Amino acid sequence: MSPRGATLAIPPPSLTPALLTRFALVQLSHSTRTDALSGIRFEHDGKPPKGSVVIVDMDGVISDASGRQHFLDGSNKDWWAFFEASVDDPPIPEVIGLVERLTENRTIILLTARPSGSADTTLEWLDRHGVRWDLLAMRKDDDHASSPEVKRAILLELRGDGYEPVLAIDDDPENLVMYRSEGVPTVYIHSGYYDT
């Protein structure tokens, strides 16, 4: 059965059969522009419990994306190469350990601005590094809104589905401002990616 207000979607071709056997793909239905900003959800080991959840970003928080920042240098940013190279990111074990301690007995929602087209590399990375998570939310491939806009839309949708974020962990100061404006306490992880 699909989650409330959701329809099962045909998986994008980038998802391998092995990944499809482990992860349920759910594409959310939308009726308003705010909801339309949100994207694809992957559920790990069944439907995550509703209630108190912790939202965790990926790039620069649990995965070290410093080795692929060169794809974003200059005016010709290659976002697809940036996201596809994420499969080779080393994990950040100190932050992963912090997340595990902060989320004991709570649902972990990985909320990333990565496009859903990079789902296969994202799921492979999570599996390879044994990262605990319950729900992965990604932007739609054709969504070019800012990270705070995408994450706000997904946050509102999560709340509508019965998830109540009690903490958000992110490295983008603009995302932290958005979370605080929505009443969600935050933990800032300094990745250095947003230093000017």
JSON list of C-alpha atoms in Angstrom, two decimals:
[
{"chain": "A", "resi": 1, "resn": "MET", "atom": "CA", "xyz": [0.00, 0.00, 0.00]},
{"chain": "A", "resi": 2, "resn": "SER", "atom": "CA", "xyz": [1.26, 3.49, -0.84]},
{"chain": "A", "resi": 3, "resn": "PRO", "atom": "CA", "xyz": [1.79, 6.13, 1.86]},
{"chain": "A", "resi": 4, "resn": "ARG", "atom": "CA", "xyz": [-1.10, 8.57, 2.26]},
{"chain": "A", "resi": 5, "resn": "GLY", "atom": "CA", "xyz": [-1.29, 10.85, -0.78]},
{"chain": "A", "resi": 6, "resn": "ALA", "atom": "CA", "xyz": [1.37, 8.93, -2.71]},
{"chain": "A", "resi": 7, "resn": "THR", "atom": "CA", "xyz": [1.42, 6.79, -5.79]},
{"chain": "A", "resi": 8, "resn": "LEU", "atom": "CA", "xyz": [3.89, 4.09, -6.66]},
{"chain": "A", "resi": 9, "resn": "ALA", "atom": "CA", "xyz": [6.17, 5.19, -9.45]},
{"chain": "A", "resi": 10, "resn": "ILE", "atom": "CA", "xyz": [8.04, 3.37, -12.15]},
{"chain": "A", "resi": 11, "resn": "PRO", "atom": "CA", "xyz": [11.66, 3.35, -11.01]},
{"chain": "A", "resi": 12, "resn": "PRO", "atom": "CA", "xyz": [14.09, 5.47, -12.99]},
{"chain": "A", "resi": 13, "resn": "PRO", "atom": "CA", "xyz": [16.35, 3.39, -15.24]},
{"chain": "A", "resi": 14, "resn": "SER", "atom": "CA", "xyz": [19.42, 4.23, -13.15]},
{"chain": "A", "resi": 15, "resn": "LEU", "atom": "CA", "xyz": [18.24, 2.01, -10.28]},
{"chain": "A", "resi": 16, "resn": "THR", "atom": "CA", "xyz": [19.73, -1.43, -10.56]},
{"chain": "A", "resi": 17, "resn": "PRO", "atom": "CA", "xyz": [17.60, -4.55, -9.88]},
{"chain": "A", "resi": 18, "resn": "ALA", "atom": "CA", "xyz": [19.73, -5.31, -6.80]},
{"chain": "A", "resi": 19, "resn": "LEU", "atom": "CA", "xyz": [18.93, -1.92, -5.28]},
{"chain": "A", "resi": 20, "resn": "LEU", "atom": "CA", "xyz": [15.25, -2.22, -6.14]},
{"chain": "A", "resi": 21, "resn": "THR", "atom": "CA", "xyz": [14.99, -5.41, -4.08]},
{"chain": "A", "resi": 22, "resn": "ARG", "atom": "CA", "xyz": [16.20, -3.53, -0.98]},
{"chain": "A", "resi": 23, "resn": "PHE", "atom": "CA", "xyz": [14.58, -0.11, -1.32]},
{"chain": "A", "resi": 24, "resn": "ALA", "atom": "CA", "xyz": [10.96, 0.85, -1.96]},
{"chain": "A", "resi": 25, "resn": "LEU", "atom": "CA", "xyz": [10.60, 3.74, -4.40]},
{"chain": "A", "resi": 26, "resn": "VAL", "atom": "CA", "xyz": [7.74, 6.13, -3.74]},
{"chain": "A", "resi": 27, "resn": "GLN", "atom": "CA", "xyz": [6.97, 9.19, -5.84]},
{"chain": "A", "resi": 28, "resn": "LEU", "atom": "CA", "xyz": [4.73, 11.66, -4.07]},
{"chain": "A", "resi": 29, "resn": "SER", "atom": "CA", "xyz": [1.61, 13.14, -5.66]},
{"chain": "A", "resi": 30, "resn": "HIS", "atom": "CA", "xyz": [1.37, 16.93, -5.67]},
{"chain": "A", "resi": 31, "resn": "SER", "atom": "CA", "xyz": [-1.45, 19.40, -5.94]},
{"chain": "A", "resi": 32, "resn": "THR", "atom": "CA", "xyz": [0.19, 22.70, -4.99]},
{"chain": "A", "resi": 33, "resn": "ARG", "atom": "CA", "xyz": [3.37, 24.44, -6.09]},
{"chain": "A", "resi": 34, "resn": "THR", "atom": "CA", "xyz": [4.94, 24.05, -2.63]},
{"chain": "A", "resi": 35, "resn": "ASP", "atom": "CA", "xyz": [4.36, 20.30, -2.64]},
{"chain": "A", "resi": 36, "resn": "ALA", "atom": "CA", "xyz": [5.53, 20.06, -6.26]},
{"chain": "A", "resi": 37, "resn": "LEU", "atom": "CA", "xyz": [9.02, 21.08, -5.16]},
{"chain": "A", "resi": 38, "resn": "SER", "atom": "CA", "xyz": [9.52, 17.85, -3.28]},
{"chain": "A", "resi": 39, "resn": "GLY", "atom": "CA", "xyz": [10.73, 14.77, -4.98]},
{"chain": "A", "resi": 40, "resn": "ILE", "atom": "CA", "xyz": [11.45, 11.10, -4.50]},
{"chain": "A", "resi": 41, "resn": "ARG", "atom": "CA", "xyz": [11.47, 9.11, -1.26]},
{"chain": "A", "resi": 42, "resn": "PHE", "atom": "CA", "xyz": [13.20, 5.84, -0.53]},
{"chain": "A", "resi": 43, "resn": "GLU", "atom": "CA", "xyz": [12.17, 3.82, 2.52]},
{"chain": "A", "resi": 44, "resn": "HIS", "atom": "CA", "xyz": [14.74, 1.58, 4.17]},
{"chain": "A", "resi": 45, "resn": "ASP", "atom": "CA", "xyz": [13.48, -1.65, 5.74]},
{"chain": "A", "resi": 46, "resn": "GLY", "atom": "CA", "xyz": [9.79, -0.80, 5.60]},
{"chain": "A", "resi": 47, "resn": "LYS", "atom": "CA", "xyz": [7.73, 2.24, 6.48]},
{"chain": "A", "resi": 48, "resn": "PRO", "atom": "CA", "xyz": [9.59, 4.48, 8.94]},
{"chain": "A", "resi": 49, "resn": "PRO", "atom": "CA", "xyz": [7.81, 5.20, 12.23]},
{"chain": "A", "resi": 50, "resn": "LYS", "atom": "CA", "xyz": [6.09, 8.57, 12.33]},
{"chain": "A", "resi": 51, "resn": "GLY", "atom": "CA", "xyz": [6.54, 11.07, 15.14]},
{"chain": "A", "resi": 52, "resn": "SER", "atom": "CA", "xyz": [9.87, 12.54, 16.24]},
{"chain": "A", "resi": 53, "resn": "VAL", "atom": "CA", "xyz": [12.48, 12.48, 13.48]},
{"chain": "A", "resi": 54, "resn": "VAL", "atom": "CA", "xyz": [15.95, 13.89, 12.91]},
{"chain": "A", "resi": 55, "resn": "ILE", "atom": "CA", "xyz": [16.74, 15.35, 9.49]},
{"chain": "A", "resi": 56, "resn": "VAL", "atom": "CA", "xyz": [20.32, 14.89, 8.28]},
{"chain": "A", "resi": 57, "resn": "ASP", "atom": "CA", "xyz": [21.95, 16.32, 5.15]},
{"chain": "A", "resi": 58, "resn": "MET", "atom": "CA", "xyz": [24.48, 14.22, 3.25]},
{"chain": "A", "resi": 59, "resn": "ASP", "atom": "CA", "xyz": [27.10, 16.20, 1.29]},
{"chain": "A", "resi": 60, "resn": "GLY", "atom": "CA", "xyz": [29.52, 17.82, 3.71]},
{"chain": "A", "resi": 61, "resn": "VAL", "atom": "CA", "xyz": [27.74, 16.31, 6.71]},
{"chain": "A", "resi": 62, "resn": "ILE", "atom": "CA", "xyz": [28.05, 12.52, 6.59]},
{"chain": "A", "resi": 63, "resn": "SER", "atom": "CA", "xyz": [29.91, 12.30, 3.26]},
{"chain": "A", "resi": 64, "resn": "ASP", "atom": "CA", "xyz": [33.09, 14.23, 2.49]},
{"chain": "A", "resi": 65, "resn": "ALA", "atom": "CA", "xyz": [32.40, 15.89, -0.85]},
{"chain": "A", "resi": 66, "resn": "SER", "atom": "CA", "xyz": [35.62, 17.93, -0.86]},
{"chain": "A", "resi": 67, "resn": "GLY", "atom": "CA", "xyz": [37.18, 15.68, -3.53]},
{"chain": "A", "resi": 68, "resn": "ARG", "atom": "CA", "xyz": [34.50, 16.63, -6.05]},
{"chain": "A", "resi": 69, "resn": "GLN", "atom": "CA", "xyz": [34.14, 20.35, -5.38]},
{"chain": "A", "resi": 70, "resn": "HIS", "atom": "CA", "xyz": [36.20, 21.04, -8.53]},
{"chain": "A", "resi": 71, "resn": "PHE", "atom": "CA", "xyz": [33.11, 20.17, -10.60]},
{"chain": "A", "resi": 72, "resn": "LEU", "atom": "CA", "xyz": [31.49, 23.34, -9.21]},
{"chain": "A", "resi": 73, "resn": "ASP", "atom": "CA", "xyz": [34.40, 25.74, -9.82]},
{"chain": "A", "resi": 74, "resn": "GLY", "atom": "CA", "xyz": [33.92, 28.66, -12.18]},
{"chain": "A", "resi": 75, "resn": "SER", "atom": "CA", "xyz": [30.89, 29.49, -14.25]},
{"chain": "A", "resi": 76, "resn": "ASN", "atom": "CA", "xyz": [30.51, 26.06, -15.91]},
{"chain": "A", "resi": 77, "resn": "LYS", "atom": "CA", "xyz": [29.26, 24.03, -12.97]},
{"chain": "A", "resi": 78, "resn": "ASP", "atom": "CA", "xyz": [28.85, 20.34, -13.79]},
{"chain": "A", "resi": 79, "resn": "TRP", "atom": "CA", "xyz": [26.22, 19.29, -11.26]},
{"chain": "A", "resi": 80, "resn": "TRP", "atom": "CA", "xyz": [25.66, 15.82, -12.76]},
{"chain": "A", "resi": 81, "resn": "ALA", "atom": "CA", "xyz": [29.36, 14.95, -12.57]},
{"chain": "A", "resi": 82, "resn": "PHE", "atom": "CA", "xyz": [29.41, 16.35, -9.03]},
{"chain": "A", "resi": 83, "resn": "PHE", "atom": "CA", "xyz": [26.57, 14.11, -7.88]},
{"chain": "A", "resi": 84, "resn": "GLU", "atom": "CA", "xyz": [27.69, 11.01, -9.80]},
{"chain": "A", "resi": 85, "resn": "ALA", "atom": "CA", "xyz": [31.17, 11.27, -8.23]},
{"chain": "A", "resi": 86, "resn": "SER", "atom": "CA", "xyz": [29.53, 11.10, -4.77]},
{"chain": "A", "resi": 87, "resn": "VAL", "atom": "CA", "xyz": [29.83, 7.30, -4.83]},
{"chain": "A", "resi": 88, "resn": "ASP", "atom": "CA", "xyz": [33.56, 7.75, -4.13]},
{"chain": "A", "resi": 89, "resn": "ASP", "atom": "CA", "xyz": [33.16, 10.14, -1.18]},
{"chain": "A", "resi": 90, "resn": "PRO", "atom": "CA", "xyz": [34.78, 9.01, 2.04]},
{"chain": "A", "resi": 91, "resn": "PRO", "atom": "CA", "xyz": [32.39, 8.94, 5.00]},
{"chain": "A", "resi": 92, "resn": "ILE", "atom": "CA", "xyz": [32.82, 11.39, 7.87]},
{"chain": "A", "resi": 93, "resn": "PRO", "atom": "CA", "xyz": [32.82, 8.88, 10.76]},
{"chain": "A", "resi": 94, "resn": "GLU", "atom": "CA", "xyz": [32.79, 11.50, 13.52]},
{"chain": "A", "resi": 95, "resn": "VAL", "atom": "CA", "xyz": [29.56, 13.04, 12.21]},
{"chain": "A", "resi": 96, "resn": "ILE", "atom": "CA", "xyz": [28.01, 9.64, 11.48]},
{"chain": "A", "resi": 97, "resn": "GLY", "atom": "CA", "xyz": [28.75, 8.70, 15.11]},
{"chain": "A", "resi": 98, "resn": "LEU", "atom": "CA", "xyz": [27.27, 11.99, 16.33]},
{"chain": "A", "resi": 99, "resn": "VAL", "atom": "CA", "xyz": [24.12, 11.38, 14.28]},
{"chain": "A", "resi": 100, "resn": "GLU", "atom": "CA", "xyz": [23.78, 7.88, 15.74]},
{"chain": "A", "resi": 101, "resn": "ARG", "atom": "CA", "xyz": [24.05, 9.24, 19.30]},
{"chain": "A", "resi": 102, "resn": "LEU", "atom": "CA", "xyz": [21.62, 12.10, 18.66]},
{"chain": "A", "resi": 103, "resn": "THR", "atom": "CA", "xyz": [19.05, 9.90, 16.94]},
{"chain": "A", "resi": 104, "resn": "GLU", "atom": "CA", "xyz": [18.86, 6.94, 19.28]},
{"chain": "A", "resi": 105, "resn": "ASN", "atom": "CA", "xyz": [15.31, 5.50, 19.01]},
{"chain": "A", "resi": 106, "resn": "ARG", "atom": "CA", "xyz": [14.30, 8.16, 16.46]},
{"chain": "A", "resi": 107, "resn": "THR", "atom": "CA", "xyz": [13.66, 7.96, 12.76]},
{"chain": "A", "resi": 108, "resn": "ILE", "atom": "CA", "xyz": [16.51, 9.31, 10.61]},
{"chain": "A", "resi": 109, "resn": "ILE", "atom": "CA", "xyz": [15.47, 11.15, 7.48]},
{"chain": "A", "resi": 110, "resn": "LEU", "atom": "CA", "xyz": [18.28, 11.87, 5.05]},
{"chain": "A", "resi": 111, "resn": "LEU", "atom": "CA", "xyz": [17.11, 15.02, 3.27]},
{"chain": "A", "resi": 112, "resn": "THR", "atom": "CA", "xyz": [19.45, 15.91, 0.43]},
{"chain": "A", "resi": 113, "resn": "ALA", "atom": "CA", "xyz": [19.28, 18.36, -2.45]},
{"chain": "A", "resi": 114, "resn": "ARG", "atom": "CA", "xyz": [20.81, 15.67, -4.67]},
{"chain": "A", "resi": 115, "resn": "PRO", "atom": "CA", "xyz": [18.63, 14.92, -7.70]},
{"chain": "A", "resi": 116, "resn": "SER", "atom": "CA", "xyz": [16.79, 11.61, -7.77]},
{"chain": "A", "resi": 117, "resn": "GLY", "atom": "CA", "xyz": [18.81, 10.62, -10.85]},
{"chain": "A", "resi": 118, "resn": "SER", "atom": "CA", "xyz": [21.74, 10.06, -8.50]},
{"chain": "A", "resi": 119, "resn": "ALA", "atom": "CA", "xyz": [19.73, 7.67, -6.32]},
{"chain": "A", "resi": 120, "resn": "ASP", "atom": "CA", "xyz": [21.70, 4.61, -7.37]},
{"chain": "A", "resi": 121, "resn": "THR", "atom": "CA", "xyz": [25.05, 6.10, -6.34]},
{"chain": "A", "resi": 122, "resn": "THR", "atom": "CA", "xyz": [23.52, 7.51, -3.14]},
{"chain": "A", "resi": 123, "resn": "LEU", "atom": "CA", "xyz": [21.98, 4.20, -2.09]},
{"chain": "A", "resi": 124, "resn": "GLU", "atom": "CA", "xyz": [25.16, 2.33, -2.98]},
{"chain": "A", "resi": 125, "resn": "TRP", "atom": "CA", "xyz": [27.23, 4.75, -0.86]},
{"chain": "A", "resi": 126, "resn": "LEU", "atom": "CA", "xyz": [24.89, 4.42, 2.14]},
{"chain": "A", "resi": 127, "resn": "ASP", "atom": "CA", "xyz": [24.96, 0.63, 1.89]},
{"chain": "A", "resi": 128, "resn": "ARG", "atom": "CA", "xyz": [28.74, 0.39, 1.47]},
{"chain": "A", "resi": 129, "resn": "HIS", "atom": "CA", "xyz": [29.40, 2.56, 4.52]},
{"chain": "A", "resi": 130, "resn": "GLY", "atom": "CA", "xyz": [26.69, 1.04, 6.73]},
{"chain": "A", "resi": 131, "resn": "VAL", "atom": "CA", "xyz": [25.00, 4.38, 7.45]},
{"chain": "A", "resi": 132, "resn": "ARG", "atom": "CA", "xyz": [21.80, 4.00, 9.49]},
{"chain": "A", "resi": 133, "resn": "TRP", "atom": "CA", "xyz": [18.81, 5.70, 7.90]},
{"chain": "A", "resi": 134, "resn": "ASP", "atom": "CA", "xyz": [15.07, 5.21, 7.64]},
{"chain": "A", "resi": 135, "resn": "LEU", "atom": "CA", "xyz": [13.92, 7.49, 4.84]},
{"chain": "A", "resi": 136, "resn": "LEU", "atom": "CA", "xyz": [15.85, 9.21, 2.04]},
{"chain": "A", "resi": 137, "resn": "ALA", "atom": "CA", "xyz": [14.28, 12.26, 0.39]},
{"chain": "A", "resi": 138, "resn": "MET", "atom": "CA", "xyz": [15.77, 13.68, -2.83]},
{"chain": "A", "resi": 139, "resn": "ARG", "atom": "CA", "xyz": [14.80, 16.44, -5.24]},
{"chain": "A", "resi": 140, "resn": "LYS", "atom": "CA", "xyz": [13.25, 15.63, -8.61]},
{"chain": "A", "resi": 141, "resn": "ASP", "atom": "CA", "xyz": [15.72, 15.73, -11.50]},
{"chain": "A", "resi": 142, "resn": "ASP", "atom": "CA", "xyz": [14.00, 18.66, -13.20]},
{"chain": "A", "resi": 143, "resn": "ASP", "atom": "CA", "xyz": [13.74, 20.76, -10.02]},
{"chain": "A", "resi": 144, "resn": "HIS", "atom": "CA", "xyz": [16.16, 23.69, -10.14]},
{"chain": "A", "resi": 145, "resn": "ALA", "atom": "CA", "xyz": [14.92, 25.49, -7.01]},
{"chain": "A", "resi": 146, "resn": "SER", "atom": "CA", "xyz": [17.42, 26.46, -4.33]},
{"chain": "A", "resi": 147, "resn": "SER", "atom": "CA", "xyz": [18.35, 23.95, -1.65]},
{"chain": "A", "resi": 148, "resn": "PRO", "atom": "CA", "xyz": [16.37, 25.83, 1.05]},
{"chain": "A", "resi": 149, "resn": "GLU", "atom": "CA", "xyz": [13.27, 25.93, -1.19]},
{"chain": "A", "resi": 150, "resn": "VAL", "atom": "CA", "xyz": [13.49, 22.21, -1.93]},
{"chain": "A", "resi": 151, "resn": "LYS", "atom": "CA", "xyz": [14.13, 21.28, 1.69]},
{"chain": "A", "resi": 152, "resn": "ARG", "atom": "CA", "xyz": [11.33, 23.54, 2.99]},
{"chain": "A", "resi": 153, "resn": "ALA", "atom": "CA", "xyz": [8.83, 21.91, 0.61]},
{"chain": "A", "resi": 154, "resn": "ILE", "atom": "CA", "xyz": [9.92, 18.42, 1.66]},
{"chain": "A", "resi": 155, "resn": "LEU", "atom": "CA", "xyz": [9.87, 19.46, 5.35]},
{"chain": "A", "resi": 156, "resn": "LEU", "atom": "CA", "xyz": [6.27, 20.67, 5.03]},
{"chain": "A", "resi": 157, "resn": "GLU", "atom": "CA", "xyz": [5.29, 17.48, 3.24]},
{"chain": "A", "resi": 158, "resn": "LEU", "atom": "CA", "xyz": [6.96, 15.33, 5.91]},
{"chain": "A", "resi": 159, "resn": "ARG", "atom": "CA", "xyz": [5.02, 17.18, 8.60]},
{"chain": "A", "resi": 160, "resn": "GLY", "atom": "CA", "xyz": [1.82, 16.63, 6.66]},
{"chain": "A", "resi": 161, "resn": "ASP", "atom": "CA", "xyz": [2.62, 12.91, 6.61]},
{"chain": "A", "resi": 162, "resn": "GLY", "atom": "CA", "xyz": [3.00, 12.76, 10.41]},
{"chain": "A", "resi": 163, "resn": "TYR", "atom": "CA", "xyz": [6.76, 13.20, 10.81]},
{"chain": "A", "resi": 164, "resn": "GLU", "atom": "CA", "xyz": [7.78, 15.87, 13.33]},
{"chain": "A", "resi": 165, "resn": "PRO", "atom": "CA", "xyz": [11.40, 17.01, 12.97]},
{"chain": "A", "resi": 166, "resn": "VAL", "atom": "CA", "xyz": [12.98, 17.67, 16.36]},
{"chain": "A", "resi": 167, "resn": "LEU", "atom": "CA", "xyz": [16.44, 18.43, 14.92]},
{"chain": "A", "resi": 168, "resn": "ALA", "atom": "CA", "xyz": [18.07, 19.18, 11.56]},
{"chain": "A", "resi": 169, "resn": "ILE", "atom": "CA", "xyz": [21.79, 18.69, 10.87]},
{"chain": "A", "resi": 170, "resn": "ASP", "atom": "CA", "xyz": [23.17, 20.56, 7.85]},
{"chain": "A", "resi": 171, "resn": "ASP", "atom": "CA", "xyz": [26.27, 22.35, 6.55]},
{"chain": "A", "resi": 172, "resn": "ASP", "atom": "CA", "xyz": [24.53, 25.03, 4.45]},
{"chain": "A", "resi": 173, "resn": "PRO", "atom": "CA", "xyz": [23.87, 28.20, 6.49]},
{"chain": "A", "resi": 174, "resn": "GLU", "atom": "CA", "xyz": [20.87, 29.04, 4.26]},
{"chain": "A", "resi": 175, "resn": "ASN", "atom": "CA", "xyz": [19.27, 25.68, 5.03]},
{"chain": "A", "resi": 176, "resn": "LEU", "atom": "CA", "xyz": [19.85, 26.25, 8.75]},
{"chain": "A", "resi": 177, "resn": "VAL", "atom": "CA", "xyz": [18.09, 29.64, 8.56]},
{"chain": "A", "resi": 178, "resn": "MET", "atom": "CA", "xyz": [15.16, 27.96, 6.78]},
{"chain": "A", "resi": 179, "resn": "TYR", "atom": "CA", "xyz": [14.91, 25.16, 9.38]},
{"chain": "A", "resi": 180, "resn": "ARG", "atom": "CA", "xyz": [14.99, 27.67, 12.25]},
{"chain": "A", "resi": 181, "resn": "SER", "atom": "CA", "xyz": [12.28, 29.77, 10.56]},
{"chain": "A", "resi": 182, "resn": "GLU", "atom": "CA", "xyz": [10.17, 26.59, 10.52]},
{"chain": "A", "resi": 183, "resn": "GLY", "atom": "CA", "xyz": [10.78, 26.02, 14.25]},
{"chain": "A", "resi": 184, "resn": "VAL", "atom": "CA", "xyz": [13.27, 23.16, 13.87]},
{"chain": "A", "resi": 185, "resn": "PRO", "atom": "CA", "xyz": [16.39, 23.31, 16.10]},
{"chain": "A", "resi": 186, "resn": "THR", "atom": "CA", "xyz": [19.62, 22.87, 14.14]},
{"chain": "A", "resi": 187, "resn": "VAL", "atom": "CA", "xyz": [23.17, 21.58, 14.40]},
{"chain": "A", "resi": 188, "resn": "TYR", "atom": "CA", "xyz": [25.67, 23.23, 12.07]},
{"chain": "A", "resi": 189, "resn": "ILE", "atom": "CA", "xyz": [28.45, 21.10, 10.60]},
{"chain": "A", "resi": 190, "resn": "HIS", "atom": "CA", "xyz": [31.17, 23.29, 9.07]},
{"chain": "A", "resi": 191, "resn": "SER", "atom": "CA", "xyz": [32.13, 21.69, 5.76]},
{"chain": "A", "resi": 192, "resn": "GLY", "atom": "CA", "xyz": [33.91, 24.74, 4.40]},
{"chain": "A", "resi": 193, "resn": "TYR", "atom": "CA", "xyz": [31.96, 24.47, 1.13]},
{"chain": "A", "resi": 194, "resn": "TYR", "atom": "CA", "xyz": [30.05, 27.69, 1.78]},
{"chain": "A", "resi": 195, "resn": "ASP", "atom": "CA", "xyz": [32.99, 29.86, 2.89]},
{"chain": "A", "resi": 196, "resn": "THR", "atom": "CA", "xyz": [33.42, 32.92, 0.72]}
]
